[in-house]
């Protein structure tokens, strides 16, 4: 069985790892990921300065998924450089990925430069889609601003793969507009999708919303979002699959989910809500289920299924 993946010079020992967000903020959480069957260590999106994030309650689980408004709580990028150096010593064969967010172009450029210069970081995921900072709209919904920012990011020297975490798009015209921007630059990968932003879940017992920040609105993940993520992966695979890796994030909780997303065009997958719910044991379980399903279908290499969704 061959289940590895390659993005530029970065080799992934398997195709399932954590998404930025759940259980990847503290050194202890990052070490637990290194000791798990996650095939990479993705760190929490970081900003130039440390942030406490939004007031509690800011994360809740429900049967079909999760809602969060963490508000980019993180220890500041300098700490994640330190954490990455320590993790690399402990887990030399595991790719370490920095996730970065800025509040201005200058912030993004500072962070890209810092992580490009840090040898223990293998890859950079630039988050253009955080839905939970009050007064800051999701960058990737503004095509002009995104284009200008992405152009600037690729002026920073460095040879580490850079990719972008995108929000869900709900109209193919918008997907195509973003694809046309991404095509202009040496983008190595895109991660589809961030949580579905600004949703509301109500508890009918208490007659209250589940989370407090931002007028009770938060990013939705889990089962709710899987078909949205699938559609985004498929649309971007059709538009960009020949020039960059498509990474799926959004609603995976079983090995069969992984199989479906590979069919749609993803080459790697990230676990979010299920990692929050089950902790790091989810990697071994989902990997085992995926292997079993591949065996049942007589496939031996992920390349046999990536993008191979059959026509109707
Ligand atoms: O920290 C958050 O509230 C958060 C971020 Br940065 C993000 O990109 N996506 C999300 O659902 N939550």
PDB file of N, CA and C in Angstrom, residues 117-171:
ATOM      1  N   UNK A 117      12.602  31.594   7.204  1.00  0.00           N
ATOM      2  CA  UNK A 117      13.979  31.559   7.716  1.00  0.00           C
ATOM      3  C   UNK A 117      14.178  30.558   8.845  1.00  0.00           C
ATOM      4  N   UNK A 118      13.138  29.866   9.257  1.00  0.00           N
ATOM      5  CA  UNK A 118      13.257  28.931  10.374  1.00  0.00           C
ATOM      6  C   UNK A 118      13.414  27.496   9.830  1.00  0.00           C
ATOM      7  N   UNK A 119      14.601  26.918   9.975  1.00  0.00           N
ATOM      8  CA  UNK A 119      14.862  25.616   9.345  1.00  0.00           C
ATOM      9  C   UNK A 119      13.938  24.484   9.824  1.00  0.00           C
ATOM     10  N   UNK A 120      13.432  24.560  11.034  1.00  0.00           N
ATOM     11  CA  UNK A 120      12.626  23.438  11.539  1.00  0.00           C
ATOM     12  C   UNK A 120      11.188  23.452  10.993  1.00  0.00           C
ATOM     13  N   UNK A 121      10.784  24.522  10.351  1.00  0.00           N
ATOM     14  CA  UNK A 121       9.439  24.574   9.751  1.00  0.00           C
ATOM     15  C   UNK A 121       9.545  24.136   8.291  1.00  0.00           C
ATOM     16  N   UNK A 122       8.674  23.202   7.891  1.00  0.00           N
ATOM     17  CA  UNK A 122       8.774  22.635   6.540  1.00  0.00           C
ATOM     18  C   UNK A 122       7.887  23.338   5.524  1.00  0.00           C
ATOM     19  N   UNK A 123       6.764  23.886   6.002  1.00  0.00           N
ATOM     20  CA  UNK A 123       5.770  24.376   5.038  1.00  0.00           C
ATOM     21  C   UNK A 123       4.951  25.485   5.703  1.00  0.00           C
ATOM     22  N   UNK A 124       4.387  26.378   4.911  1.00  0.00           N
ATOM     23  CA  UNK A 124       3.593  27.493   5.465  1.00  0.00           C
ATOM     24  C   UNK A 124       2.176  27.462   4.909  1.00  0.00           C
ATOM     25  N   UNK A 125       1.207  27.453   5.808  1.00  0.00           N
ATOM     26  CA  UNK A 125      -0.191  27.598   5.390  1.00  0.00           C
ATOM     27  C   UNK A 125      -0.636  28.996   5.803  1.00  0.00           C
ATOM     28  N   UNK A 126      -0.965  29.814   4.823  1.00  0.00           N
ATOM     29  CA  UNK A 126      -1.382  31.191   5.105  1.00  0.00           C
ATOM     30  C   UNK A 126      -2.911  31.188   5.212  1.00  0.00           C
ATOM     31  N   UNK A 127      -3.381  31.599   6.376  1.00  0.00           N
ATOM     32  CA  UNK A 127      -4.821  31.540   6.651  1.00  0.00           C
ATOM     33  C   UNK A 127      -5.491  32.818   6.143  1.00  0.00           C
ATOM     34  N   UNK A 128      -6.259  32.669   5.064  1.00  0.00           N
ATOM     35  CA  UNK A 128      -6.965  33.826   4.491  1.00  0.00           C
ATOM     36  C   UNK A 128      -8.447  33.785   4.856  1.00  0.00           C
ATOM     37  N   UNK A 129      -8.804  33.042   5.900  1.00  0.00           N
ATOM     38  CA  UNK A 129     -10.231  32.758   6.077  1.00  0.00           C
ATOM     39  C   UNK A 129     -10.687  32.661   7.516  1.00  0.00           C
ATOM     40  N   UNK A 130      -9.987  33.300   8.460  1.00  0.00           N
ATOM     41  CA  UNK A 130     -10.478  33.238   9.846  1.00  0.00           C
ATOM     42  C   UNK A 130     -11.783  34.012   9.954  1.00  0.00           C
ATOM     43  N   UNK A 131     -12.864  33.363  10.402  1.00  0.00           N
ATOM     44  CA  UNK A 131     -14.157  34.066  10.439  1.00  0.00           C
ATOM     45  C   UNK A 131     -14.449  34.750  11.771  1.00  0.00           C
ATOM     46  N   UNK A 132     -13.534  34.669  12.742  1.00  0.00           N
ATOM     47  CA  UNK A 132     -13.932  34.976  14.120  1.00  0.00           C
ATOM     48  C   UNK A 132     -13.292  36.195  14.761  1.00  0.00           C
ATOM     49  N   UNK A 133     -12.697  37.067  13.986  1.00  0.00           N
ATOM     50  CA  UNK A 133     -12.144  38.270  14.600  1.00  0.00           C
ATOM     51  C   UNK A 133     -13.101  39.429  14.308  1.00  0.00           C
ATOM     52  N   UNK A 134     -13.624  40.006  15.371  1.00  0.00           N
ATOM     53  CA  UNK A 134     -14.645  41.050  15.231  1.00  0.00           C
ATOM     54  C   UNK A 134     -14.089  42.202  14.384  1.00  0.00           C
ATOM     55  N   UNK A 135     -14.863  42.601  13.387  1.00  0.00           N
ATOM     56  CA  UNK A 135     -14.473  43.746  12.567  1.00  0.00           C
ATOM     57  C   UNK A 135     -13.489  43.417  11.462  1.00  0.00           C
ATOM     58  N   UNK A 136     -13.057  42.145  11.347  1.00  0.00           N
ATOM     59  CA  UNK A 136     -12.099  41.763  10.293  1.00  0.00           C
ATOM     60  C   UNK A 136     -12.749  40.728   9.373  1.00  0.00           C
ATOM     61  N   UNK A 137     -13.213  41.146   8.215  1.00  0.00           N
ATOM     62  CA  UNK A 137     -13.847  40.173   7.323  1.00  0.00           C
ATOM     63  C   UNK A 137     -12.834  39.154   6.804  1.00  0.00           C
ATOM     64  N   UNK A 138     -13.339  38.006   6.344  1.00  0.00           N
ATOM     65  CA  UNK A 138     -12.452  36.957   5.836  1.00  0.00           C
ATOM     66  C   UNK A 138     -11.793  37.452   4.538  1.00  0.00           C
ATOM     67  N   UNK A 139     -10.471  37.466   4.550  1.00  0.00           N
ATOM     68  CA  UNK A 139      -9.719  38.078   3.444  1.00  0.00           C
ATOM     69  C   UNK A 139     -10.083  37.459   2.101  1.00  0.00           C
ATOM     70  N   UNK A 140     -10.200  36.144   2.073  1.00  0.00           N
ATOM     71  CA  UNK A 140     -10.369  35.464   0.781  1.00  0.00           C
ATOM     72  C   UNK A 140     -11.744  35.680   0.151  1.00  0.00           C
ATOM     73  N   UNK A 141     -12.636  36.405   0.849  1.00  0.00           N
ATOM     74  CA  UNK A 141     -13.891  36.809   0.211  1.00  0.00           C
ATOM     75  C   UNK A 141     -13.731  38.140  -0.538  1.00  0.00           C
ATOM     76  N   UNK A 142     -12.570  38.785  -0.343  1.00  0.00           N
ATOM     77  CA  UNK A 142     -12.281  40.022  -1.078  1.00  0.00           C
ATOM     78  C   UNK A 142     -11.181  39.706  -2.100  1.00  0.00           C
ATOM     79  N   UNK A 143     -11.560  39.573  -3.362  1.00  0.00           N
ATOM     80  CA  UNK A 143     -10.624  39.055  -4.371  1.00  0.00           C
ATOM     81  C   UNK A 143      -9.491  40.040  -4.661  1.00  0.00           C
ATOM     82  N   UNK A 144      -9.803  41.315  -4.651  1.00  0.00           N
ATOM     83  CA  UNK A 144      -8.758  42.314  -4.938  1.00  0.00           C
ATOM     84  C   UNK A 144      -7.694  42.318  -3.841  1.00  0.00           C
ATOM     85  N   UNK A 145      -8.158  42.347  -2.605  1.00  0.00           N
ATOM     86  CA  UNK A 145      -7.233  42.362  -1.460  1.00  0.00           C
ATOM     87  C   UNK A 145      -6.410  41.072  -1.444  1.00  0.00           C
ATOM     88  N   UNK A 146      -7.048  39.950  -1.736  1.00  0.00           N
ATOM     89  CA  UNK A 146      -6.333  38.657  -1.740  1.00  0.00           C
ATOM     90  C   UNK A 146      -5.241  38.658  -2.792  1.00  0.00           C
ATOM     91  N   UNK A 147      -5.587  39.131  -3.984  1.00  0.00           N
ATOM     92  CA  UNK A 147      -4.621  39.141  -5.090  1.00  0.00           C
ATOM     93  C   UNK A 147      -3.379  39.950  -4.702  1.00  0.00           C
ATOM     94  N   UNK A 148      -3.628  41.115  -4.153  1.00  0.00           N
ATOM     95  CA  UNK A 148      -2.508  41.990  -3.785  1.00  0.00           C
ATOM     96  C   UNK A 148      -1.653  41.347  -2.684  1.00  0.00           C
ATOM     97  N   UNK A 149      -2.325  40.746  -1.706  1.00  0.00           N
ATOM     98  CA  UNK A 149      -1.595  40.128  -0.596  1.00  0.00           C
ATOM     99  C   UNK A 149      -0.775  38.929  -1.075  1.00  0.00           C
ATOM    100  N   UNK A 150      -1.389  38.078  -1.889  1.00  0.00           N
ATOM    101  CA  UNK A 150      -0.688  36.881  -2.360  1.00  0.00           C
ATOM    102  C   UNK A 150       0.534  37.290  -3.195  1.00  0.00           C
ATOM    103  N   UNK A 151       0.357  38.315  -4.030  1.00  0.00           N
ATOM    104  CA  UNK A 151       1.495  38.799  -4.832  1.00  0.00           C
ATOM    105  C   UNK A 151       2.645  39.221  -3.917  1.00  0.00           C
ATOM    106  N   UNK A 152       2.333  39.948  -2.866  1.00  0.00           N
ATOM    107  CA  UNK A 152       3.372  40.431  -1.937  1.00  0.00           C
ATOM    108  C   UNK A 152       4.039  39.254  -1.228  1.00  0.00           C
ATOM    109  N   UNK A 153       3.229  38.278  -0.827  1.00  0.00           N
ATOM    110  CA  UNK A 153       3.773  37.122  -0.094  1.00  0.00           C
ATOM    111  C   UNK A 153       4.838  36.422  -0.926  1.00  0.00           C
ATOM    112  N   UNK A 154       4.620  36.351  -2.239  1.00  0.00           N
ATOM    113  CA  UNK A 154       5.590  35.649  -3.082  1.00  0.00           C
ATOM    114  C   UNK A 154       6.797  36.513  -3.452  1.00  0.00           C
ATOM    115  N   UNK A 155       6.845  37.732  -2.911  1.00  0.00           N
ATOM    116  CA  UNK A 155       8.085  38.507  -3.083  1.00  0.00           C
ATOM    117  C   UNK A 155       9.071  38.212  -1.948  1.00  0.00           C
ATOM    118  N   UNK A 156       8.572  37.558  -0.886  1.00  0.00           N
ATOM    119  CA  UNK A 156       9.459  37.247   0.248  1.00  0.00           C
ATOM    120  C   UNK A 156      10.379  36.096  -0.154  1.00  0.00           C
ATOM    121  N   UNK A 157      11.695  36.246   0.018  1.00  0.00           N
ATOM    122  CA  UNK A 157      12.593  35.155  -0.376  1.00  0.00           C
ATOM    123  C   UNK A 157      12.382  33.896   0.477  1.00  0.00           C
ATOM    124  N   UNK A 158      12.608  32.744  -0.142  1.00  0.00           N
ATOM    125  CA  UNK A 158      12.462  31.472   0.579  1.00  0.00           C
ATOM    126  C   UNK A 158      11.943  30.401  -0.339  1.00  0.00           C
ATOM    127  N   UNK A 159      12.288  29.142  -0.021  1.00  0.00           N
ATOM    128  CA  UNK A 159      11.855  28.084  -0.942  1.00  0.00           C
ATOM    129  C   UNK A 159      10.903  27.082  -0.305  1.00  0.00           C
ATOM    130  N   UNK A 160      10.387  27.415   0.872  1.00  0.00           N
ATOM    131  CA  UNK A 160       9.419  26.482   1.487  1.00  0.00           C
ATOM    132  C   UNK A 160       8.084  26.569   0.767  1.00  0.00           C
ATOM    133  N   UNK A 161       7.397  25.435   0.647  1.00  0.00           N
ATOM    134  CA  UNK A 161       6.079  25.486   0.009  1.00  0.00           C
ATOM    135  C   UNK A 161       5.124  26.398   0.777  1.00  0.00           C
ATOM    136  N   UNK A 162       4.411  27.209   0.025  1.00  0.00           N
ATOM    137  CA  UNK A 162       3.406  28.100   0.624  1.00  0.00           C
ATOM    138  C   UNK A 162       2.048  27.767   0.019  1.00  0.00           C
ATOM    139  N   UNK A 163       1.047  27.649   0.900  1.00  0.00           N
ATOM    140  CA  UNK A 163      -0.313  27.421   0.431  1.00  0.00           C
ATOM    141  C   UNK A 163      -1.284  28.288   1.217  1.00  0.00           C
ATOM    142  N   UNK A 164      -2.547  28.234   0.833  1.00  0.00           N
ATOM    143  CA  UNK A 164      -3.540  29.127   1.424  1.00  0.00           C
ATOM    144  C   UNK A 164      -4.740  28.344   1.949  1.00  0.00           C
ATOM    145  N   UNK A 165      -5.169  28.725   3.147  1.00  0.00           N
ATOM    146  CA  UNK A 165      -6.385  28.120   3.696  1.00  0.00           C
ATOM    147  C   UNK A 165      -7.558  29.003   3.306  1.00  0.00           C
ATOM    148  N   UNK A 166      -8.476  28.412   2.585  1.00  0.00           N
ATOM    149  CA  UNK A 166      -9.571  29.179   1.986  1.00  0.00           C
ATOM    150  C   UNK A 166     -10.876  28.964   2.740  1.00  0.00           C
ATOM    151  N   UNK A 167     -11.752  29.957   2.661  1.00  0.00           N
ATOM    152  CA  UNK A 167     -13.092  29.778   3.223  1.00  0.00           C
ATOM    153  C   UNK A 167     -13.935  28.993   2.223  1.00  0.00           C
ATOM    154  N   UNK A 168     -15.097  28.522   2.632  1.00  0.00           N
ATOM    155  CA  UNK A 168     -15.975  27.889   1.654  1.00  0.00           C
ATOM    156  C   UNK A 168     -16.518  28.935   0.680  1.00  0.00           C
ATOM    157  N   UNK A 169     -16.568  28.569  -0.583  1.00  0.00           N
ATOM    158  CA  UNK A 169     -17.264  29.420  -1.563  1.00  0.00           C
ATOM    159  C   UNK A 169     -18.587  28.743  -1.892  1.00  0.00           C
ATOM    160  N   UNK A 170     -19.606  29.562  -2.097  1.00  0.00           N
ATOM    161  CA  UNK A 170     -20.949  29.016  -2.295  1.00  0.00           C
ATOM    162  C   UNK A 170     -21.470  29.257  -3.687  1.00  0.00           C
ATOM    163  N   UNK A 171     -20.604  29.769  -4.541  1.00  0.00           N
ATOM    164  CA  UNK A 171     -21.012  29.985  -5.924  1.00  0.00           C
ATOM    165  C   UNK A 171     -19.796  29.690  -6.809  1.00  0.00           C
TER     166      UNK A 171
END
